[in-house]
């Protein structure tokens, strides 16, 4: 009788211990998701700052274009004034160079002196306006050079074909094989359909500069895990998650130049299992294409 009661008590304690373990795991999962949410918020803040910076640059370029237009108007106005001054000077000098009389009108020496002084002042103003025109032309050339450079940079970074994806493991746990690609089974975004979830491989649709990021979670009972971002068989960045009493996380990112048709994937270096529930993921995006890039068929 007493032995049966003792066994029953042990069974209850064992069941309670199992429930507590499950609850603790759920709590950890919720905390990890909360941390992941915070990381996403930080990424959003970074993107917002980049967008604000791009808007400021656009505003600056618009201001430069406005100032260039005003400078050209100022140059035209000064050039017209210089032409008028030349005509006035020529007319005044004709009067001064006469013998002092012009038909019935006598021009005295004081009048001739006043005219010469006026001509001298016009010459001084003409020189000043010439300097202003040269200064404005220098400014105009600098603005035009800046605008041409910006147009060239923008042309080189134009994206005529979009390519971006985010894939993750939804199931958990997930078995992996060293040397094989990780086939993330949930694709949340696949602009351009360049990522194949059946193979886990992203095929670059156009030559350009791409950005890739991966985050991998290790199983607490399955040991350490290491993965890498691979471009056509060459490792470009590794993740590592140690064996600990609980889950561990490893992540890496790489900016790569890829030719059209080249393939990028995440593969296991060693380890046997990873954790899903959207905690292990793979992301890639085309940042800008090459100036002479052509699409891959």
Tab-separated table of C-alpha atoms in Angstrom:
chain	number	residue	atom	x	y	z
A	1	UNK	CA	0.000	0.000	0.000
A	2	UNK	CA	2.684	2.440	1.000
A	3	UNK	CA	4.826	1.379	-1.979
A	4	UNK	CA	1.942	2.098	-4.389
A	5	UNK	CA	1.388	5.532	-2.889
A	6	UNK	CA	5.093	6.310	-3.219
A	7	UNK	CA	5.125	5.269	-6.884
A	8	UNK	CA	2.055	7.360	-7.580
A	9	UNK	CA	3.726	10.386	-5.980
A	10	UNK	CA	6.827	9.874	-8.118
A	11	UNK	CA	4.673	9.665	-11.262
A	12	UNK	CA	2.976	12.946	-10.373
A	13	UNK	CA	6.351	14.601	-9.742
A	14	UNK	CA	7.675	13.272	-13.044
A	15	UNK	CA	4.638	14.636	-14.883
A	16	UNK	CA	4.991	18.010	-13.130
A	17	UNK	CA	8.658	18.122	-14.085
A	18	UNK	CA	7.788	17.458	-17.736
A	19	UNK	CA	5.141	20.178	-17.746
A	20	UNK	CA	7.577	22.640	-16.186
A	21	UNK	CA	10.181	21.799	-18.834
A	22	UNK	CA	7.644	22.398	-21.602
A	23	UNK	CA	6.558	25.684	-20.027
A	24	UNK	CA	10.155	26.826	-19.648
A	25	UNK	CA	10.808	26.036	-23.308
A	26	UNK	CA	7.719	27.989	-24.363
A	27	UNK	CA	8.859	30.943	-22.252
A	28	UNK	CA	12.293	30.826	-23.885
A	29	UNK	CA	10.707	30.675	-27.342
A	30	UNK	CA	8.572	33.733	-26.548
A	31	UNK	CA	11.604	35.628	-25.245
A	32	UNK	CA	13.604	34.701	-28.354
A	33	UNK	CA	10.794	35.873	-30.629
A	34	UNK	CA	10.627	39.100	-28.657
A	35	UNK	CA	14.363	39.616	-29.205
A	36	UNK	CA	13.930	38.850	-32.894
A	37	UNK	CA	11.134	41.426	-33.043
A	38	UNK	CA	13.446	44.001	-31.447
A	39	UNK	CA	16.109	43.211	-34.039
A	40	UNK	CA	13.587	43.735	-36.840
A	41	UNK	CA	12.619	47.092	-35.323
A	42	UNK	CA	16.291	48.098	-35.295
A	43	UNK	CA	16.594	47.097	-38.959
A	44	UNK	CA	13.540	49.212	-39.758
A	45	UNK	CA	15.115	52.196	-37.955
A	46	UNK	CA	18.313	51.773	-39.997
A	47	UNK	CA	16.326	51.624	-43.245
A	48	UNK	CA	14.391	54.741	-42.215
A	49	UNK	CA	17.649	56.616	-41.566
A	50	UNK	CA	18.945	55.582	-44.990
A	51	UNK	CA	15.709	56.740	-46.594
A	52	UNK	CA	15.938	60.094	-44.793
A	53	UNK	CA	19.540	60.486	-45.969
A	54	UNK	CA	18.527	59.717	-49.550
A	55	UNK	CA	15.754	62.308	-49.301
A	56	UNK	CA	18.220	64.906	-48.011
A	57	UNK	CA	20.570	64.176	-50.890
A	58	UNK	CA	17.737	64.535	-53.378
A	59	UNK	CA	16.774	67.869	-51.814
A	60	UNK	CA	20.388	69.049	-52.045
A	61	UNK	CA	20.547	68.112	-55.730
A	62	UNK	CA	17.294	69.956	-56.397
A	63	UNK	CA	18.734	73.008	-54.620
A	64	UNK	CA	21.889	72.788	-56.759
A	65	UNK	CA	19.812	72.651	-59.933
A	66	UNK	CA	17.825	75.723	-58.781
A	67	UNK	CA	21.015	77.640	-57.981
A	68	UNK	CA	22.482	76.687	-61.354
A	69	UNK	CA	19.409	78.077	-63.112
A	70	UNK	CA	19.667	81.352	-61.144
A	71	UNK	CA	23.394	81.579	-61.894
A	72	UNK	CA	22.727	81.253	-65.615
A	73	UNK	CA	20.116	84.043	-65.407
A	74	UNK	CA	22.616	86.242	-63.543
A	75	UNK	CA	25.306	85.552	-66.153
A	76	UNK	CA	22.975	86.551	-68.997
A	77	UNK	CA	21.992	89.769	-67.196
A	78	UNK	CA	25.621	90.737	-66.531
A	79	UNK	CA	26.628	89.976	-70.105
A	80	UNK	CA	23.844	92.300	-71.347
A	81	UNK	CA	25.043	95.050	-68.999
A	82	UNK	CA	28.615	94.627	-70.244
A	83	UNK	CA	27.420	94.991	-73.859
A	84	UNK	CA	25.444	98.139	-72.964
A	85	UNK	CA	28.455	99.629	-71.182
A	86	UNK	CA	30.619	99.010	-74.231
A	87	UNK	CA	28.120	100.877	-76.438
A	88	UNK	CA	27.876	103.795	-73.965
A	89	UNK	CA	31.660	104.010	-73.720
A	90	UNK	CA	32.046	104.074	-77.486
A	91	UNK	CA	29.470	106.880	-77.857
A	92	UNK	CA	31.027	108.946	-75.060
A	93	UNK	CA	34.545	108.663	-76.466
A	94	UNK	CA	33.359	109.894	-79.871
A	95	UNK	CA	32.065	113.053	-78.215
A	96	UNK	CA	35.242	113.637	-76.187
A	97	UNK	CA	37.565	113.103	-79.152
A	98	UNK	CA	36.005	115.999	-81.155
A	99	UNK	CA	37.682	119.456	-81.272
A	100	UNK	CA	35.386	120.788	-78.550
A	101	UNK	CA	32.554	121.878	-80.811
A	102	UNK	CA	29.822	119.977	-82.418
A	103	UNK	CA	27.869	122.158	-84.806
A	104	UNK	CA	26.550	125.017	-82.638
A	105	UNK	CA	27.147	123.299	-79.303
A	106	UNK	CA	30.354	124.030	-77.378
A	107	UNK	CA	31.608	121.393	-74.976
A	108	UNK	CA	33.918	122.831	-72.313
A	109	UNK	CA	36.923	121.154	-70.713
A	110	UNK	CA	34.977	120.411	-67.504
A	111	UNK	CA	32.327	118.586	-69.523
A	112	UNK	CA	34.978	116.542	-71.312
A	113	UNK	CA	36.564	115.694	-67.938
A	114	UNK	CA	33.190	114.542	-66.576
A	115	UNK	CA	32.642	112.342	-69.605
A	116	UNK	CA	36.108	110.820	-69.314
A	117	UNK	CA	35.522	110.107	-65.611
A	118	UNK	CA	32.197	108.473	-66.459
A	119	UNK	CA	33.930	106.353	-69.091
A	120	UNK	CA	36.593	105.360	-66.537
A	121	UNK	CA	33.871	104.373	-64.084
A	122	UNK	CA	32.182	102.286	-66.776
A	123	UNK	CA	35.462	100.535	-67.490
A	124	UNK	CA	35.893	99.778	-63.788
A	125	UNK	CA	32.334	98.448	-63.534
A	126	UNK	CA	32.869	96.437	-66.692
A	127	UNK	CA	35.973	94.823	-65.190
A	128	UNK	CA	34.034	94.095	-61.973
A	129	UNK	CA	31.165	92.529	-63.912
A	130	UNK	CA	33.659	90.475	-65.919
A	131	UNK	CA	35.058	89.106	-62.669
A	132	UNK	CA	31.521	88.310	-61.472
A	133	UNK	CA	30.760	86.529	-64.731
A	134	UNK	CA	33.952	84.448	-64.393
A	135	UNK	CA	33.017	83.590	-60.787
A	136	UNK	CA	29.510	82.565	-61.789
A	137	UNK	CA	30.812	80.526	-64.715
A	138	UNK	CA	33.150	78.680	-62.325
A	139	UNK	CA	30.232	77.954	-59.986
A	140	UNK	CA	28.077	76.872	-62.939
A	141	UNK	CA	30.758	74.440	-64.146
A	142	UNK	CA	31.150	72.953	-60.660
A	143	UNK	CA	27.392	72.393	-60.327
A	144	UNK	CA	27.184	70.836	-63.783
A	145	UNK	CA	30.087	68.519	-62.943
A	146	UNK	CA	28.370	67.469	-59.691
A	147	UNK	CA	25.088	66.836	-61.498
A	148	UNK	CA	26.810	64.766	-64.194
A	149	UNK	CA	28.666	62.725	-61.551
A	150	UNK	CA	25.444	62.098	-59.646
A	151	UNK	CA	23.665	61.079	-62.832
A	152	UNK	CA	26.490	58.646	-63.615
A	153	UNK	CA	26.344	57.107	-60.128
A	154	UNK	CA	22.565	56.817	-60.295
A	155	UNK	CA	22.800	55.245	-63.735
A	156	UNK	CA	25.289	52.666	-62.479
A	157	UNK	CA	23.046	51.840	-59.520
A	158	UNK	CA	19.789	51.660	-61.427
A	159	UNK	CA	17.773	48.512	-60.814
A	160	UNK	CA	15.605	47.673	-63.811
A	161	UNK	CA	14.934	44.128	-62.603
A	162	UNK	CA	14.072	43.585	-58.954
A	163	UNK	CA	15.239	40.560	-56.983
A	164	UNK	CA	14.761	39.973	-53.249
A	165	UNK	CA	13.698	37.106	-51.016
A	166	UNK	CA	13.305	35.985	-47.411
A	167	UNK	CA	13.034	32.287	-46.578
A	168	UNK	CA	12.999	30.490	-43.232
A	169	UNK	CA	12.455	27.188	-41.492
A	170	UNK	CA	8.929	26.951	-40.155
A	171	UNK	CA	9.039	23.363	-38.918
A	172	UNK	CA	11.143	22.372	-35.899
A	173	UNK	CA	13.495	20.669	-35.417
A	174	UNK	CA	15.176	20.380	-38.846
A	175	UNK	CA	17.809	17.809	-39.769
A	176	UNK	CA	20.725	19.099	-41.871
A	177	UNK	CA	23.591	17.421	-43.716
A	178	UNK	CA	27.123	18.883	-43.887
A	179	UNK	CA	28.006	19.895	-47.431
A	180	UNK	CA	24.363	20.193	-48.489
A	181	UNK	CA	22.279	23.316	-48.959
A	182	UNK	CA	19.714	24.259	-46.315
A	183	UNK	CA	16.265	24.108	-47.894
A	184	UNK	CA	14.256	26.710	-46.023
A	185	UNK	CA	10.664	25.521	-46.331
A	186	UNK	CA	8.767	28.802	-45.863
A	187	UNK	CA	9.207	31.664	-48.349
A	188	UNK	CA	7.663	34.896	-47.097
A	189	UNK	CA	8.902	37.077	-49.964
A	190	UNK	CA	10.319	36.175	-53.372
A	191	UNK	CA	10.368	39.188	-55.709
A	192	UNK	CA	11.496	37.932	-59.111
A	193	UNK	CA	11.076	34.258	-58.088
A	194	UNK	CA	14.846	33.749	-58.068
A	195	UNK	CA	14.864	31.669	-54.842
A	196	UNK	CA	13.933	27.976	-55.134
A	197	UNK	CA	12.740	26.522	-51.825
A	198	UNK	CA	13.047	22.974	-53.186
A	199	UNK	CA	16.812	23.356	-53.508
A	200	UNK	CA	17.448	26.300	-51.148
A	201	UNK	CA	19.343	28.029	-53.974
A	202	UNK	CA	19.050	31.651	-55.133
A	203	UNK	CA	19.954	32.181	-58.816
A	204	UNK	CA	21.058	35.734	-59.618
A	205	UNK	CA	18.828	37.037	-62.445
A	206	UNK	CA	21.185	39.860	-63.458
A	207	UNK	CA	24.797	40.895	-62.909
A	208	UNK	CA	25.187	43.294	-59.996
A	209	UNK	CA	25.870	43.749	-56.298
A	210	UNK	CA	23.779	41.679	-53.899
A	211	UNK	CA	23.401	41.543	-50.123
A	212	UNK	CA	22.807	38.243	-48.274
A	213	UNK	CA	22.096	37.485	-44.604
A	214	UNK	CA	21.483	34.249	-42.700
A	215	UNK	CA	20.610	33.465	-39.092
A	216	UNK	CA	20.809	29.891	-37.709
A	217	UNK	CA	19.644	28.477	-34.349
A	218	UNK	CA	21.287	25.361	-32.868
A	219	UNK	CA	19.448	22.639	-30.926
A	220	UNK	CA	20.314	22.508	-27.224
A	221	UNK	CA	20.707	18.722	-27.284
A	222	UNK	CA	22.241	18.308	-30.771
A	223	UNK	CA	25.597	20.031	-30.339
A	224	UNK	CA	27.253	22.934	-32.110
A	225	UNK	CA	26.342	23.901	-35.658
A	226	UNK	CA	28.195	25.855	-38.319
A	227	UNK	CA	26.889	27.063	-41.683
A	228	UNK	CA	28.145	29.339	-44.457
A	229	UNK	CA	26.903	31.528	-47.292
A	230	UNK	CA	28.185	29.999	-50.525
A	231	UNK	CA	28.632	31.559	-53.986
A	232	UNK	CA	29.147	28.865	-56.618
A	233	UNK	CA	30.939	26.549	-54.188
A	234	UNK	CA	33.026	29.242	-52.459
A	235	UNK	CA	32.289	30.147	-48.850
A	236	UNK	CA	31.712	33.874	-48.306
A	237	UNK	CA	30.786	34.052	-44.607
A	238	UNK	CA	30.134	31.598	-41.756
A	239	UNK	CA	27.820	31.307	-38.779
A	240	UNK	CA	28.625	29.408	-35.589
A	241	UNK	CA	26.367	28.428	-32.702
A	242	UNK	CA	27.968	26.638	-29.753
A	243	UNK	CA	26.646	23.649	-27.873
A	244	UNK	CA	25.062	25.034	-24.702
A	245	UNK	CA	22.360	24.063	-22.217
A	246	UNK	CA	19.811	25.826	-24.375
A	247	UNK	CA	19.488	27.025	-27.974
A	248	UNK	CA	22.282	29.180	-29.450
A	249	UNK	CA	22.330	31.558	-32.395
A	250	UNK	CA	24.789	32.325	-35.166
A	251	UNK	CA	24.465	34.837	-38.029
A	252	UNK	CA	26.503	36.357	-40.845
A	253	UNK	CA	26.068	38.692	-43.827
A	254	UNK	CA	27.882	39.264	-47.123
A	255	UNK	CA	27.813	41.841	-49.922
A	256	UNK	CA	28.725	40.023	-53.143
A	257	UNK	CA	29.148	40.839	-56.799
A	258	UNK	CA	27.379	38.142	-58.796
A	259	UNK	CA	27.136	37.547	-62.511
A	260	UNK	CA	23.793	36.679	-64.059
A	261	UNK	CA	23.088	32.979	-63.542
A	262	UNK	CA	25.430	32.490	-60.577
A	263	UNK	CA	23.954	30.680	-57.574
A	264	UNK	CA	24.053	31.494	-53.861
A	265	UNK	CA	22.926	29.294	-50.975
A	266	UNK	CA	23.479	28.455	-47.300
A	267	UNK	CA	25.048	25.098	-46.558
A	268	UNK	CA	25.944	23.199	-43.382
A	269	UNK	CA	29.639	22.930	-42.513
A	270	UNK	CA	28.980	20.640	-39.540
A	271	UNK	CA	26.144	19.851	-37.181
A	272	UNK	CA	23.050	17.682	-37.415
A	273	UNK	CA	20.020	19.766	-36.461
A	274	UNK	CA	18.760	23.347	-36.449
A	275	UNK	CA	15.633	24.921	-35.029
A	276	UNK	CA	12.799	26.393	-37.086
A	277	UNK	CA	9.740	28.361	-35.949
A	278	UNK	CA	10.967	31.239	-38.196
A	279	UNK	CA	14.144	31.640	-36.098
A	280	UNK	CA	16.501	30.251	-38.779
A	281	UNK	CA	16.347	32.249	-42.012
A	282	UNK	CA	18.059	33.278	-45.268
A	283	UNK	CA	17.630	36.683	-46.968
A	284	UNK	CA	19.013	38.209	-50.156
A	285	UNK	CA	18.423	41.362	-52.215
A	286	UNK	CA	19.787	42.969	-55.406
A	287	UNK	CA	21.134	46.384	-54.342
A	288	UNK	CA	22.110	47.624	-57.810
A	289	UNK	CA	22.881	46.098	-61.162
A	290	UNK	CA	25.950	46.557	-63.336
A	291	UNK	CA	25.743	49.410	-65.849
A	292	UNK	CA	25.958	47.011	-68.800
A	293	UNK	CA	24.101	44.137	-67.128
A	294	UNK	CA	21.745	41.892	-69.069
A	295	UNK	CA	19.080	39.632	-67.638
A	296	UNK	CA	19.665	35.913	-67.231
A	297	UNK	CA	17.150	33.692	-68.987
